[in-house]
């Protein structure tokens, strides 16, 4: 099948490309300003406090990182599991994954209390720490996906793609499972569930596929290339299955929380009386990010804009999910003395309020813009998109 | 919460003491067991034989009294900036009321100096660490302010500093962007003094706090935990904190 | 031949640059307009090491001592930052910072950022207003 897999850079007039970059530069510049402002005055200018210590930048960061691991799934389907339909977009899938990861990690770094010491974080690793083990996971992941991409694009290396893909696949599994477990192992009442590991795998598959679909449609729309109906249909179904699985795990998670007496109060908080978190859970995560796109995706004939709309909804719902998980998880009080009513000058026993400040939102959007810019620039510079995306589907695929 | 009287001095702790005692007696009659006696030469490292701890007698701790909290603020230079939500709190008084019986309690809560501290497990740089004598600290020289330790601590014992700080106590450096928490007044312990909160509580005549070496069977704290029922906060997490509570 | 010529040429440039680099401090010190660090030492007596050693090695000493203190509880005074501040705080401002402060004036001159006093007190205990 290599015959019609001739890759090309993103074409189009350069004026148009530069205006695209100019457009992306706006959120990037705003994020830079936000960062220096935060760095100068300290985190006092954010909406965070000593009860909600991870705010909006982390919502975006974790979201991007989760989406990043999922975006690779399409490439893995092609190279590890031999699904030939996805082969043309495998390099794009790997690129989107790396770009999203870069955006997310940049946010984590820029939101440090001492971001001037970023180098310390990279150099002086505590081998015992879950987080720094993750730094190693990230490095391994990026390296293996990089090698995988190179082998894909270099015809002479093509025959070694599979083993490299398997390595990348294992790193991917490690990364997403550890991300999920980090929540699951936390002592906070909202977390504390091993379901986080499979749930995050489902989330990542949905967000990653949604991001990939949007970027694919955008890149093809850019030059008026045609995408084969078969590929789109498969991607659409993929997204549908992932969204379905996400919904299933979310319901299982909330249901078990509610059923277990020891966590019923937390479940009640999330499901019924958590205010903004309850609203975001039902309207954002479940409706906008789950039920509505699922209903759309289940239709057998769905227009391109329909697919794009579903993907966009999944991403927005994912952000809502991340907000509920991260901020809601911190807002719910930590229980030091079960069975007792607690109160203190440190806000024990209270639901903690949080309102993201503008700087945090700007920084977070900057992470998204960074990922988008990386994709745009790399697509323009390196031949990653197949010349034709509308080959007839292979019968065995 | 069930009171589990005997896991303060873990079996391991006991074995360590007896091993140390035997070793001291048999192998090196010249070397005194200074680690256990507490006094340490200035150029000598802290000892693994010691496990510093606190015992809080909640029956003696009065609701509304915050002598310990004030003493901590003075000692460690924690100032009220007018933003209570972002201010660091190393020790706080938690007022409790049992939902079923209505019994009220008031307890000081600070870093519990866990034997298996989750804050240390998650710290990406190794800035969060446990000293050989069981005191859990933040090495601000390498802390990057990621706040992971705050997320991981089940006792809300860690804070992060949100603004630039000036006029610190020379013994207690603290600054913007770094995580911090109760140090058990490590600078005072290192010169054989008690933590400021304990000193204040005793001075005011409440006698609700005891500080000492849990591993030294002759210390007052070890004898008390051996004699009276005491418990740890969220003992179900199995972190074996060095801070114990009596009368909860 | 061509390569040889280029080699000689680059060699000459490199030598010129080296010479300039060596001369630079001399030129700077010769010039009156460049501000020099103010090294006011109010307290009499000797430092813990001789001046040359202190100038060159104080960062390493401080770093070594900080790890001992932090991790092993060793609080000997000789190489501790607290002692530096005790001795070198200005009689006027009570601090080692400020344009003419012992630490800051030199660090400004060398344009090396001091990270210490983000967290550490820049004044000795009594002068800082904290109750002894
Ligand atoms: S109480 Fe919290 S900060 Fe203190 S040692 Fe335990 S986990 Fe760490
Ligand atoms: S905030 Fe500092 S001490 Fe806490 S985990 Fe991060 S680097 Fe470690």
GROMACS .gro file of N, CA and C in nm, chain C residues 6-119:
model
  342
  651UNK      N    1   4.300   3.041   0.585
  651UNK     CA    2   4.186   3.065   0.673
  651UNK      C    3   4.223   3.034   0.817
  652UNK      N    4   4.298   2.923   0.832
  652UNK     CA    5   4.337   2.884   0.967
  652UNK      C    6   4.415   2.994   1.035
  653UNK      N    7   4.511   3.048   0.965
  653UNK     CA    8   4.593   3.154   1.025
  653UNK      C    9   4.506   3.273   1.062
  654UNK      N   10   4.413   3.302   0.971
  654UNK     CA   11   4.328   3.417   0.994
  654UNK      C   12   4.243   3.399   1.121
  655UNK      N   13   4.179   3.282   1.127
  655UNK     CA   14   4.095   3.256   1.246
  655UNK      C   15   4.181   3.259   1.371
  656UNK      N   16   4.301   3.204   1.359
  656UNK     CA   17   4.392   3.204   1.473
  656UNK      C   18   4.416   3.346   1.522
  657UNK      N   19   4.438   3.436   1.426
  657UNK     CA   20   4.467   3.573   1.466
  657UNK      C   21   4.346   3.635   1.538
  658UNK      N   22   4.230   3.610   1.480
  658UNK     CA   23   4.110   3.665   1.542
  658UNK      C   24   4.093   3.610   1.684
  659UNK      N   25   4.114   3.480   1.696
  659UNK     CA   26   4.097   3.419   1.827
  659UNK      C   27   4.193   3.482   1.927
  660UNK      N   28   4.317   3.503   1.881
  660UNK     CA   29   4.414   3.564   1.973
  660UNK      C   30   4.370   3.705   2.013
  661UNK      N   31   4.321   3.777   1.915
  661UNK     CA   32   4.277   3.914   1.946
  661UNK      C   33   4.166   3.912   2.049
  662UNK      N   34   4.073   3.817   2.031
  662UNK     CA   35   3.961   3.810   2.124
  662UNK      C   36   4.010   3.776   2.265
  663UNK      N   37   4.102   3.682   2.271
  663UNK     CA   38   4.155   3.643   2.401
  663UNK      C   39   4.221   3.763   2.469
  664UNK      N   40   4.298   3.836   2.391
  664UNK     CA   41   4.369   3.950   2.447
  664UNK      C   42   4.269   4.052   2.501
  665UNK      N   43   4.167   4.076   2.420
  665UNK     CA   44   4.065   4.172   2.460
  665UNK      C   45   3.999   4.126   2.590
  666UNK      N   46   3.970   3.996   2.596
  666UNK     CA   47   3.903   3.943   2.714
  666UNK      C   48   3.992   3.961   2.837
  667UNK      N   49   4.121   3.939   2.818
  667UNK     CA   50   4.212   3.955   2.931
  667UNK      C   51   4.222   4.101   2.973
  668UNK      N   52   4.218   4.188   2.872
  668UNK     CA   53   4.236   4.329   2.902
  668UNK      C   54   4.111   4.392   2.964
  669UNK      N   55   3.998   4.330   2.936
  669UNK     CA   56   3.870   4.392   2.972
  669UNK      C   57   3.863   4.436   3.118
  670UNK      N   58   3.892   4.349   3.213
  670UNK     CA   59   3.884   4.392   3.353
  670UNK      C   60   3.974   4.511   3.380
  671UNK      N   61   4.094   4.509   3.320
  671UNK     CA   62   4.187   4.620   3.341
  671UNK      C   63   4.126   4.749   3.288
  672UNK      N   64   4.073   4.738   3.167
  672UNK     CA   65   4.011   4.855   3.107
  672UNK      C   66   3.897   4.905   3.194
  673UNK      N   67   3.818   4.811   3.240
  673UNK     CA   68   3.702   4.850   3.321
  673UNK      C   69   3.747   4.918   3.449
  674UNK      N   70   3.844   4.858   3.515
  674UNK     CA   71   3.887   4.918   3.641
  674UNK      C   72   3.954   5.053   3.619
  675UNK      N   73   4.020   5.065   3.500
  675UNK     CA   74   4.089   5.191   3.473
  675UNK      C   75   3.988   5.302   3.454
  676UNK      N   76   3.872   5.264   3.400
  676UNK     CA   77   3.774   5.368   3.373
  676UNK      C   78   3.709   5.415   3.503
  677UNK      N   79   3.696   5.543   3.516
  677UNK     CA   80   3.640   5.599   3.639
  677UNK      C   81   3.488   5.590   3.641
  678UNK      N   82   3.430   5.582   3.521
  678UNK     CA   83   3.285   5.593   3.517
  678UNK      C   84   3.214   5.465   3.559
  679UNK      N   85   3.284   5.353   3.551
  679UNK     CA   86   3.217   5.228   3.587
  679UNK      C   87   3.211   5.216   3.738
  680UNK      N   88   3.092   5.195   3.796
  680UNK     CA   89   3.084   5.186   3.941
  680UNK      C   90   3.147   5.057   3.989
  681UNK      N   91   3.217   5.065   4.097
  681UNK     CA   92   3.277   4.944   4.155
  681UNK      C   93   3.193   4.901   4.275
  682UNK      N   94   3.203   4.774   4.310
  682UNK     CA   95   3.123   4.732   4.425
  682UNK      C   96   3.171   4.801   4.552
  683UNK      N   97   3.077   4.832   4.638
  683UNK     CA   98   3.113   4.893   4.765
  683UNK      C   99   3.136   4.780   4.862
  684UNK      N  100   3.257   4.763   4.906
  684UNK     CA  101   3.278   4.658   5.005
  684UNK      C  102   3.307   4.723   5.138
  685UNK      N  103   3.201   4.753   5.208
  685UNK     CA  104   3.216   4.812   5.342
  685UNK      C  105   3.213   4.701   5.443
  686UNK      N  106   3.314   4.696   5.524
  686UNK     CA  107   3.311   4.597   5.631
  686UNK      C  108   3.315   4.672   5.762
  687UNK      N  109   3.201   4.674   5.828
  687UNK     CA  110   3.191   4.754   5.950
  687UNK      C  111   3.257   4.686   6.068
  688UNK      N  112   3.244   4.554   6.071
  688UNK     CA  113   3.299   4.484   6.187
  688UNK      C  114   3.447   4.460   6.169
  689UNK      N  115   3.519   4.477   6.273
  689UNK     CA  116   3.662   4.446   6.267
  689UNK      C  117   3.680   4.296   6.285
  690UNK      N  118   3.801   4.253   6.262
  690UNK     CA  119   3.829   4.111   6.283
  690UNK      C  120   3.836   4.036   6.152
  691UNK      N  121   3.872   3.907   6.165
  691UNK     CA  122   3.895   3.829   6.044
  691UNK      C  123   3.774   3.747   6.008
  692UNK      N  124   3.758   3.724   5.877
  692UNK     CA  125   3.653   3.636   5.829
  692UNK      C  126   3.695   3.491   5.857
  693UNK      N  127   3.603   3.398   5.830
  693UNK     CA  128   3.633   3.258   5.861
  693UNK      C  129   3.741   3.198   5.773
  694UNK      N  130   3.758   3.254   5.654
  694UNK     CA  131   3.868   3.212   5.566
  694UNK      C  132   3.929   3.341   5.511
  695UNK      N  133   4.044   3.327   5.442
  695UNK     CA  134   4.104   3.450   5.389
  695UNK      C  135   4.021   3.503   5.271
  696UNK      N  136   4.040   3.628   5.238
  696UNK     CA  137   3.953   3.694   5.141
  696UNK      C  138   3.951   3.625   5.007
  697UNK      N  139   4.068   3.583   4.959
  697UNK     CA  140   4.071   3.521   4.826
  697UNK      C  141   3.983   3.397   4.825
  698UNK      N  142   3.998   3.314   4.927
  698UNK     CA  143   3.916   3.193   4.935
  698UNK      C  144   3.769   3.230   4.943
  699UNK      N  145   3.740   3.326   5.026
  699UNK     CA  146   3.599   3.364   5.043
  699UNK      C  147   3.540   3.410   4.911
  700UNK      N  148   3.616   3.495   4.839
  700UNK     CA  149   3.562   3.547   4.714
  700UNK      C  150   3.531   3.434   4.618
  701UNK      N  151   3.625   3.341   4.610
  701UNK     CA  152   3.609   3.236   4.511
  701UNK      C  153   3.511   3.129   4.558
  702UNK      N  154   3.517   3.093   4.684
  702UNK     CA  155   3.449   2.971   4.723
  702UNK      C  156   3.325   2.987   4.811
  703UNK      N  157   3.288   3.113   4.836
  703UNK     CA  158   3.173   3.123   4.929
  703UNK      C  159   3.047   3.055   4.879
  704UNK      N  160   3.021   3.053   4.748
  704UNK     CA  161   2.898   2.982   4.709
  704UNK      C  162   2.904   2.833   4.743
  705UNK      N  163   3.019   2.773   4.719
  705UNK     CA  164   3.030   2.629   4.748
  705UNK      C  165   3.020   2.601   4.896
  706UNK      N  166   3.086   2.689   4.975
  706UNK     CA  167   3.081   2.669   5.120
  706UNK      C  168   2.937   2.675   5.168
  707UNK      N  169   2.866   2.777   5.120
  707UNK     CA  170   2.728   2.795   5.164
  707UNK      C  171   2.644   2.675   5.122
  708UNK      N  172   2.669   2.627   5.003
  708UNK     CA  173   2.589   2.517   4.953
  708UNK      C  174   2.617   2.390   5.033
  709UNK      N  175   2.742   2.370   5.063
  709UNK     CA  176   2.779   2.252   5.141
  709UNK      C  177   2.714   2.259   5.279
  710UNK      N  178   2.727   2.376   5.341
  710UNK     CA  179   2.673   2.392   5.475
  710UNK      C  180   2.520   2.377   5.476
  711UNK      N  181   2.457   2.430   5.372
  711UNK     CA  182   2.310   2.427   5.370
  711UNK      C  183   2.262   2.283   5.367
  712UNK      N  184   2.330   2.196   5.294
  712UNK     CA  185   2.286   2.057   5.288
  712UNK      C  186   2.309   1.987   5.422
  713UNK      N  187   2.421   2.020   5.485
  713UNK     CA  188   2.446   1.961   5.618
  713UNK      C  189   2.339   2.003   5.716
  714UNK      N  190   2.307   2.132   5.715
  714UNK     CA  191   2.210   2.183   5.811
  714UNK      C  192   2.071   2.125   5.784
  715UNK      N  193   2.034   2.133   5.657
  715UNK     CA  194   1.899   2.092   5.620
  715UNK      C  195   1.878   1.943   5.647
  716UNK      N  196   1.970   1.862   5.602
  716UNK     CA  197   1.943   1.718   5.605
  716UNK      C  198   2.000   1.647   5.727
  717UNK      N  199   2.103   1.703   5.787
  717UNK     CA  200   2.162   1.631   5.898
  717UNK      C  201   2.154   1.707   6.029
  718UNK      N  202   2.094   1.824   6.024
  718UNK     CA  203   2.076   1.898   6.148
  718UNK      C  204   2.205   1.953   6.206
  719UNK      N  205   2.308   1.963   6.123
  719UNK     CA  206   2.435   2.015   6.174
  719UNK      C  207   2.433   2.167   6.162
  720UNK      N  208   2.434   2.233   6.273
  720UNK     CA  209   2.420   2.379   6.272
  720UNK      C  210   2.544   2.450   6.323
  721UNK      N  211   2.660   2.401   6.282
  721UNK     CA  212   2.783   2.471   6.319
  721UNK      C  213   2.780   2.608   6.255
  722UNK      N  214   2.844   2.706   6.323
  722UNK     CA  215   2.824   2.843   6.279
  722UNK      C  216   2.919   2.886   6.169
  723UNK      N  217   3.035   2.823   6.164
  723UNK     CA  218   3.143   2.877   6.081
  723UNK      C  219   3.101   2.914   5.939
  724UNK      N  220   3.042   2.821   5.865
  724UNK     CA  221   3.010   2.851   5.726
  724UNK      C  222   2.862   2.876   5.703
  725UNK      N  223   2.791   2.917   5.806
  725UNK     CA  224   2.648   2.931   5.786
  725UNK      C  225   2.614   3.072   5.739
  726UNK      N  226   2.513   3.078   5.656
  726UNK     CA  227   2.470   3.206   5.601
  726UNK      C  228   2.430   3.302   5.712
  727UNK      N  229   2.370   3.245   5.816
  727UNK     CA  230   2.325   3.328   5.928
  727UNK      C  231   2.444   3.404   5.986
  728UNK      N  232   2.557   3.335   5.995
  728UNK     CA  233   2.675   3.402   6.049
  728UNK      C  234   2.728   3.509   5.954
  729UNK      N  235   2.722   3.482   5.826
  729UNK     CA  236   2.763   3.584   5.728
  729UNK      C  237   2.685   3.712   5.754
  730UNK      N  238   2.552   3.693   5.767
  730UNK     CA  239   2.467   3.809   5.784
  730UNK      C  240   2.496   3.880   5.916
  731UNK      N  241   2.517   3.801   6.022
  731UNK     CA  242   2.548   3.858   6.153
  731UNK      C  243   2.663   3.959   6.142
  732UNK      N  244   2.769   3.916   6.072
  732UNK     CA  245   2.890   3.996   6.066
  732UNK      C  246   2.882   4.107   5.963
  733UNK      N  247   2.822   4.075   5.849
  733UNK     CA  248   2.837   4.166   5.735
  733UNK      C  249   2.721   4.261   5.715
  734UNK      N  250   2.618   4.252   5.797
  734UNK     CA  251   2.508   4.347   5.781
  734UNK      C  252   2.562   4.486   5.804
  735UNK      N  253   2.514   4.580   5.725
  735UNK     CA  254   2.565   4.716   5.734
  735UNK      C  255   2.523   4.780   5.867
  736UNK      N  256   2.611   4.859   5.923
  736UNK     CA  257   2.578   4.925   6.049
  736UNK      C  258   2.463   5.023   6.029
  737UNK      N  259   2.456   5.078   5.910
  737UNK     CA  260   2.353   5.178   5.884
  737UNK      C  261   2.216   5.114   5.861
  738UNK      N  262   2.208   5.026   5.761
  738UNK     CA  263   2.077   4.972   5.724
  738UNK      C  264   2.045   4.844   5.801
  739UNK      N  265   2.145   4.785   5.862
  739UNK     CA  266   2.122   4.659   5.933
  739UNK      C  267   2.107   4.541   5.840
  740UNK      N  268   2.139   4.558   5.712
  740UNK     CA  269   2.111   4.451   5.616
  740UNK      C  270   2.232   4.426   5.527
  741UNK      N  271   2.235   4.307   5.466
  741UNK     CA  272   2.340   4.279   5.367
  741UNK      C  273   2.290   4.313   5.227
  742UNK      N  274   2.162   4.354   5.218
  742UNK     CA  275   2.108   4.393   5.089
  742UNK      C  276   2.108   4.545   5.076
  743UNK      N  277   2.049   4.594   4.970
  743UNK     CA  278   2.052   4.738   4.945
  743UNK      C  279   2.170   4.770   4.856
  744UNK      N  280   2.164   4.885   4.789
  744UNK     CA  281   2.266   4.919   4.689
  744UNK      C  282   2.406   4.907   4.746
  745UNK      N  283   2.423   4.946   4.874
  745UNK     CA  284   2.556   4.940   4.931
  745UNK      C  285   2.573   4.823   5.027
  746UNK      N  286   2.474   4.732   5.027
  746UNK     CA  287   2.484   4.617   5.115
  746UNK      C  288   2.598   4.527   5.074
  747UNK      N  289   2.654   4.456   5.170
  747UNK     CA  290   2.773   4.375   5.145
  747UNK      C  291   2.749   4.273   5.034
  748UNK      N  292   2.638   4.200   5.042
  748UNK     CA  293   2.614   4.099   4.940
  748UNK      C  294   2.569   4.161   4.808
  749UNK      N  295   2.472   4.251   4.819
  749UNK     CA  296   2.409   4.297   4.695
  749UNK      C  297   2.501   4.380   4.608
  750UNK      N  298   2.581   4.466   4.669
  750UNK     CA  299   2.663   4.555   4.586
  750UNK      C  300   2.755   4.474   4.495
  751UNK      N  301   2.815   4.371   4.552
  751UNK     CA  302   2.906   4.290   4.472
  751UNK      C  303   2.832   4.206   4.368
  752UNK      N  304   2.718   4.149   4.412
  752UNK     CA  305   2.642   4.066   4.319
  752UNK      C  306   2.586   4.150   4.205
  753UNK      N  307   2.545   4.272   4.234
  753UNK     CA  308   2.497   4.361   4.128
  753UNK      C  309   2.610   4.385   4.030
  754UNK      N  310   2.727   4.410   4.085
  754UNK     CA  311   2.844   4.440   4.003
  754UNK      C  312   2.876   4.323   3.910
  755UNK      N  313   2.872   4.203   3.968
  755UNK     CA  314   2.904   4.084   3.888
  755UNK      C  315   2.782   4.034   3.812
  756UNK      N  316   2.672   4.102   3.831
  756UNK     CA  317   2.541   4.062   3.780
  756UNK      C  318   2.515   3.911   3.796
  757UNK      N  319   2.524   3.871   3.919
  757UNK     CA  320   2.487   3.735   3.957
  757UNK      C  321   2.369   3.747   4.052
  758UNK      N  322   2.261   3.680   4.018
  758UNK     CA  323   2.141   3.693   4.100
  758UNK      C  324   2.162   3.621   4.233
  759UNK      N  325   2.123   3.686   4.344
  759UNK     CA  326   2.130   3.616   4.473
  759UNK      C  327   1.992   3.559   4.499
  760UNK      N  328   1.987   3.430   4.519
  760UNK     CA  329   1.859   3.366   4.545
  760UNK      C  330   1.834   3.354   4.695
  761UNK      N  331   1.939   3.365   4.775
  761UNK     CA  332   1.932   3.335   4.918
  761UNK      C  333   1.821   3.411   4.989
  762UNK      N  334   1.815   3.543   4.960
  762UNK     CA  335   1.733   3.627   5.048
  762UNK      C  336   1.586   3.633   5.006
  763UNK      N  337   1.548   3.551   4.907
  763UNK     CA  338   1.405   3.531   4.887
  763UNK      C  339   1.347   3.464   5.011
  764UNK      N  340   1.427   3.378   5.071
  764UNK     CA  341   1.379   3.303   5.186
  764UNK      C  342   1.454   3.341   5.315
   0.00000   0.00000   0.00000
